[in-house]
Short mmCIF file of C-alpha atoms and ligand atoms in Angstrom, two decimals:
data_model
loop_
_atom_site.label_atom_id
_atom_site.label_comp_id
_atom_site.label_asym_id
_atom_site.label_seq_id
_atom_site.Cartn_x
_atom_site.Cartn_y
_atom_site.Cartn_z
CA MET A 1 101.88 131.15 72.84
CA THR A 2 102.26 128.78 75.78
CA THR A 3 105.59 129.35 77.48
CA PRO A 4 106.83 126.26 79.28
CA ARG A 5 108.99 126.34 82.34
CA ILE A 6 112.15 124.55 81.29
CA LEU A 7 114.26 123.06 84.06
CA PRO A 8 117.42 120.96 84.20
CA ALA A 9 116.49 117.31 84.67
CA ALA A 10 118.20 117.24 88.07
CA ALA A 11 115.99 120.04 89.41
CA TRP A 12 112.74 119.14 87.67
CA ALA A 13 111.03 116.82 90.17
CA ASP A 14 111.97 118.84 93.24
CA THR A 15 110.64 121.99 91.57
CA VAL A 16 107.31 120.40 90.64
CA ALA A 17 106.96 118.94 94.15
CA ALA A 18 107.78 122.31 95.70
CA ASP A 19 105.15 123.99 93.50
CA LEU A 20 102.55 121.43 94.53
CA ALA A 21 103.51 121.87 98.18
CA GLU A 22 103.07 125.59 97.74
CA ARG A 23 99.56 125.07 96.32
CA LEU A 24 98.71 122.86 99.32
CA ARG A 25 99.97 125.44 101.78
CA ALA A 26 97.95 128.16 100.07
CA ASN A 27 94.86 125.94 99.98
CA PRO A 28 95.08 122.96 102.38
CA ALA A 29 91.71 121.70 101.09
CA LEU A 30 93.07 121.55 97.54
CA ARG A 31 91.13 119.28 95.19
CA VAL A 32 93.81 117.83 92.95
CA CYS A 33 93.65 115.23 90.19
CA LEU A 34 96.83 113.18 89.88
CA PRO A 35 98.20 110.95 87.12
CA THR A 36 100.25 107.80 87.19
CA GLY A 37 102.83 106.78 84.58
CA ALA A 38 106.58 107.18 84.79
CA THR A 39 106.70 110.98 84.60
CA PRO A 40 105.32 111.85 88.07
CA VAL A 41 107.19 109.12 89.97
CA PRO A 42 110.12 111.34 91.03
CA VAL A 43 107.68 114.13 91.90
CA TYR A 44 105.80 111.79 94.24
CA GLU A 45 109.09 110.67 95.76
CA ALA A 46 109.98 114.30 96.47
CA LEU A 47 106.50 115.03 97.85
CA VAL A 48 106.72 112.08 100.25
CA GLY A 49 110.03 113.52 101.49
CA LEU A 50 108.45 116.94 102.03
CA ALA A 51 105.48 115.38 103.84
CA ARG A 52 107.71 113.28 106.10
CA ARG A 53 109.68 116.41 107.01
CA ASP A 54 106.37 118.07 107.81
CA GLU A 55 106.84 120.64 105.06
CA VAL A 56 103.57 119.77 103.38
CA SER A 57 100.39 117.94 104.29
CA PHE A 58 97.59 116.37 102.27
CA ALA A 59 95.52 115.98 105.45
CA ARG A 60 92.76 118.28 104.26
CA ALA A 61 93.23 117.69 100.53
CA THR A 62 91.11 115.66 98.13
CA VAL A 63 92.95 113.50 95.60
CA VAL A 64 91.17 112.37 92.43
CA LEU A 65 92.68 109.75 90.13
CA LEU A 66 93.05 110.71 86.45
CA ASP A 67 92.41 107.37 84.78
CA GLU A 68 92.26 103.64 85.35
CA TRP A 69 92.49 100.41 83.41
CA LEU A 70 89.51 98.12 82.91
CA GLY A 71 89.88 94.37 83.18
CA LEU A 72 92.65 94.16 85.75
CA PRO A 73 91.93 92.75 89.21
CA PRO A 74 92.21 94.92 92.36
CA GLY A 75 95.81 95.14 93.49
CA ASP A 76 97.24 94.36 90.05
CA PRO A 77 100.65 96.08 89.82
CA ALA A 78 99.62 97.78 86.58
CA ARG A 79 96.49 99.37 88.03
CA CYS A 80 96.72 103.13 88.39
CA ASP A 81 95.20 102.99 91.88
CA THR A 82 97.80 100.42 92.99
CA ARG A 83 100.61 102.60 91.71
CA LEU A 84 99.32 105.90 93.08
CA ARG A 85 98.90 104.25 96.48
CA ALA A 86 102.35 102.68 96.42
CA GLN A 87 104.14 105.75 95.10
CA LEU A 88 102.36 108.44 97.09
CA LEU A 89 99.17 107.89 99.05
CA ASP A 90 100.26 105.02 101.30
CA ARG A 91 103.59 106.70 102.02
CA LEU A 92 102.20 109.98 103.35
CA PRO A 93 102.43 110.32 107.14
CA VAL A 94 98.85 111.62 107.14
CA PRO A 95 96.59 110.43 104.31
CA PRO A 96 94.50 112.85 102.25
CA ALA A 97 91.09 113.74 103.67
CA ALA A 98 89.50 112.07 100.65
CA VAL A 99 90.77 109.91 97.80
CA HIS A 100 88.57 109.28 94.78
CA LEU A 101 89.87 106.35 92.80
CA ILE A 102 87.87 105.00 89.84
CA ASP A 103 85.55 102.11 90.66
CA VAL A 104 86.40 99.89 87.72
CA ASP A 105 85.28 96.87 89.74
CA ALA A 106 81.69 98.16 89.88
CA ALA A 107 78.96 96.00 88.39
CA ASP A 108 77.68 99.03 86.50
CA LEU A 109 80.55 100.94 84.91
CA ASP A 110 78.26 103.73 83.74
CA VAL A 111 77.59 104.50 87.40
CA ALA A 112 81.34 104.52 88.11
CA VAL A 113 81.87 106.95 85.23
CA ALA A 114 79.07 109.25 86.40
CA ARG A 115 80.44 109.24 89.95
CA HIS A 116 83.91 110.08 88.78
CA ALA A 117 82.66 112.90 86.58
CA ALA A 118 80.77 114.24 89.60
CA VAL A 119 83.73 114.21 92.00
CA ALA A 120 85.87 115.87 89.33
CA ALA A 121 83.41 118.67 88.69
CA ASP A 122 85.18 121.09 91.01
CA LEU A 123 88.94 120.59 90.73
CA ASP A 124 91.50 123.18 91.75
CA LEU A 125 94.34 121.52 89.88
CA VAL A 126 94.76 118.73 87.33
CA VAL A 127 98.27 117.33 86.92
CA LEU A 128 98.91 115.49 83.65
CA GLY A 129 101.63 113.54 81.91
CA LEU A 130 101.87 113.57 78.12
CA GLY A 131 101.42 110.38 76.11
CA MET A 132 103.76 109.60 73.24
CA ASN A 133 100.73 109.96 70.93
CA GLY A 134 99.54 113.21 72.50
CA HIS A 135 97.05 111.67 74.89
CA VAL A 136 96.30 113.05 78.34
CA GLY A 137 94.76 110.54 80.70
CA PHE A 138 93.13 108.05 78.33
CA ASN A 139 91.93 110.87 76.12
CA GLU A 140 93.52 109.26 73.10
CA PRO A 141 93.81 110.80 69.62
CA GLY A 142 90.27 111.36 68.37
CA SER A 143 89.28 113.06 71.62
CA PHE A 144 88.00 116.62 71.54
CA ALA A 145 88.05 119.49 74.01
CA ASP A 146 84.54 118.59 75.16
CA SER A 147 85.07 114.83 75.41
CA PRO A 148 83.46 113.71 78.68
CA THR A 149 84.60 111.34 81.42
CA ARG A 150 84.01 107.96 79.82
CA ILE A 151 84.90 104.36 79.10
CA ILE A 152 87.63 103.96 76.49
CA ARG A 153 88.22 100.85 74.41
CA LEU A 154 91.97 100.97 73.91
CA ALA A 155 93.91 99.77 70.89
CA ALA A 156 95.56 96.38 71.35
CA SER A 157 98.97 98.05 71.05
CA SER A 158 98.24 100.39 73.98
CA ARG A 159 96.92 97.55 76.10
CA GLU A 160 99.87 95.29 75.40
CA ALA A 161 102.33 98.13 76.01
CA ALA A 162 100.74 98.70 79.40
CA MET A 163 101.08 95.06 80.27
CA ALA A 164 104.72 94.93 79.27
CA ARG A 165 105.51 98.11 81.15
CA TYR A 166 103.83 97.46 84.43
CA GLY A 167 103.71 93.71 84.68
CA ALA A 168 99.92 93.36 84.52
CA ALA A 169 98.65 89.87 85.25
CA SER A 170 96.17 90.04 82.36
CA VAL A 171 95.48 92.23 79.34
CA PRO A 172 93.36 95.25 80.23
CA THR A 173 90.33 95.67 78.01
CA GLY A 174 90.23 99.44 78.09
CA GLY A 175 90.05 102.22 80.59
CA ILE A 176 88.03 104.95 82.23
CA THR A 177 89.38 108.46 81.92
CA LEU A 178 88.59 111.86 83.27
CA GLY A 179 87.20 113.76 80.29
CA MET A 180 88.85 116.64 78.49
CA ASP A 181 85.84 118.71 79.58
CA ARG A 182 86.67 118.22 83.25
CA ILE A 183 90.38 118.80 82.70
CA LEU A 184 89.70 122.10 80.92
CA ALA A 185 87.19 123.14 83.60
CA ALA A 186 89.70 122.82 86.46
CA ARG A 187 91.01 126.06 87.91
CA GLU A 188 94.58 125.17 87.00
CA VAL A 189 96.21 122.51 84.78
CA TRP A 190 99.83 121.35 84.79
CA LEU A 191 101.35 119.34 81.97
CA LEU A 192 104.51 117.53 83.09
CA VAL A 193 106.90 116.32 80.40
CA THR A 194 110.39 114.86 80.71
CA GLY A 195 112.89 113.16 78.46
CA ALA A 196 114.11 113.41 74.88
CA ARG A 197 111.58 110.85 73.63
CA LYS A 198 108.76 113.33 74.38
CA ALA A 199 110.38 116.27 72.55
CA ALA A 200 108.52 115.83 69.25
CA ILE A 201 105.08 115.29 70.78
CA LEU A 202 105.59 118.21 73.18
CA ARG A 203 106.40 120.43 70.22
CA ARG A 204 103.27 119.13 68.45
CA ALA A 205 101.14 119.79 71.54
CA LEU A 206 102.37 123.34 72.08
CA ARG A 207 103.30 124.74 68.69
CA ASP A 208 101.17 123.16 65.92
CA PRO A 209 97.47 123.95 65.39
CA GLU A 210 95.28 122.30 68.00
CA GLY A 211 93.36 119.23 66.93
CA PRO A 212 92.04 115.83 67.94
CA ASP A 213 95.13 114.05 66.60
CA CYS A 214 96.89 115.46 69.68
CA PRO A 215 94.39 115.95 72.53
CA ALA A 216 97.06 117.63 74.67
CA SER A 217 97.00 120.52 72.18
CA TYR A 218 93.59 121.54 73.58
CA LEU A 219 95.22 122.34 76.90
CA ARG A 220 96.47 125.59 75.35
CA ARG A 221 92.89 126.85 75.61
CA HIS A 222 93.19 126.77 79.38
CA PRO A 223 93.75 130.24 80.88
CA ASN A 224 95.85 128.83 83.70
CA LEU A 225 98.02 126.15 82.10
CA GLY A 226 101.48 125.41 83.48
CA VAL A 227 103.79 123.35 81.28
CA ILE A 228 106.74 122.15 83.33
CA VAL A 229 109.37 120.29 81.34
CA ASP A 230 112.99 119.30 81.47
CA LEU A 231 115.64 120.44 79.01
CA GLU A 232 115.55 117.20 77.06
CA ALA A 233 111.80 117.35 76.45
CA ALA A 234 112.12 121.02 75.46
CA ALA A 235 114.80 120.34 72.84
CA LEU A 236 112.54 120.96 69.83
CA LEU A 237 110.69 124.03 71.13
CA SER A 238 111.89 127.19 69.45
P1 LIG B 1 104.58 108.36 81.07
O1 LIG B 1 103.16 108.31 80.43
O2 LIG B 1 104.55 109.39 82.16
O3 LIG B 1 104.77 106.99 81.59
O4 LIG B 1 105.54 108.72 79.98
C1 LIG B 1 102.44 109.44 80.20
C2 LIG B 1 101.19 109.02 79.52
O5 LIG B 1 101.24 108.10 78.69
O6 LIG B 1 100.15 109.60 79.82
#
């Protein structure tokens, strides 16, 4: 059974940031895939603080983006690359050695997908948030453990929710996500979950039989999965 680390909300982000800093110190050339969304925002804030105090550096690290919307222009405030830059990458005193965003502006999206799958073939760590419907990245319900890096056509409800949340200038048409296959092939995976509204889906992901209705449930197959949650999110775990 997967045993999550359960932390008080006040200590959660600093603890996750400290753990990531520790990974970077142990392996300065860490290849890490990072998510956007609300969950990691305080972690990135804490990491920027550590970097500015010279307690951690991404200078030799490679950062790979987890997923990206299709159909939004470069610089749109809802784009994952815009947010990861604003929240973390552009605030680091020394930028990462390499940053692999997802080239959703490419003329040939199949090429962009193939490139992203290639850069994500050798990841040390994948950091994930948990969707309210059990998704990780844009691996929505209906995804399997071997689902590849691919183009996703998202439900209208997901697209509209994204617009409302992040102030997108237009409605995204879908997304490109790192595949479940690449996530499960990374050397280490962290699932970050905070807040009472995630309690039921976290319980589903960790305690009920795995299945495509909750793609996050496949993470339990990973031999080196860390589930780092706050007390509120853990409320329904026995
Ligand atoms: P959140 O999103 O961190 O904004 O809750 C997680 C997700 O939907 O993947």
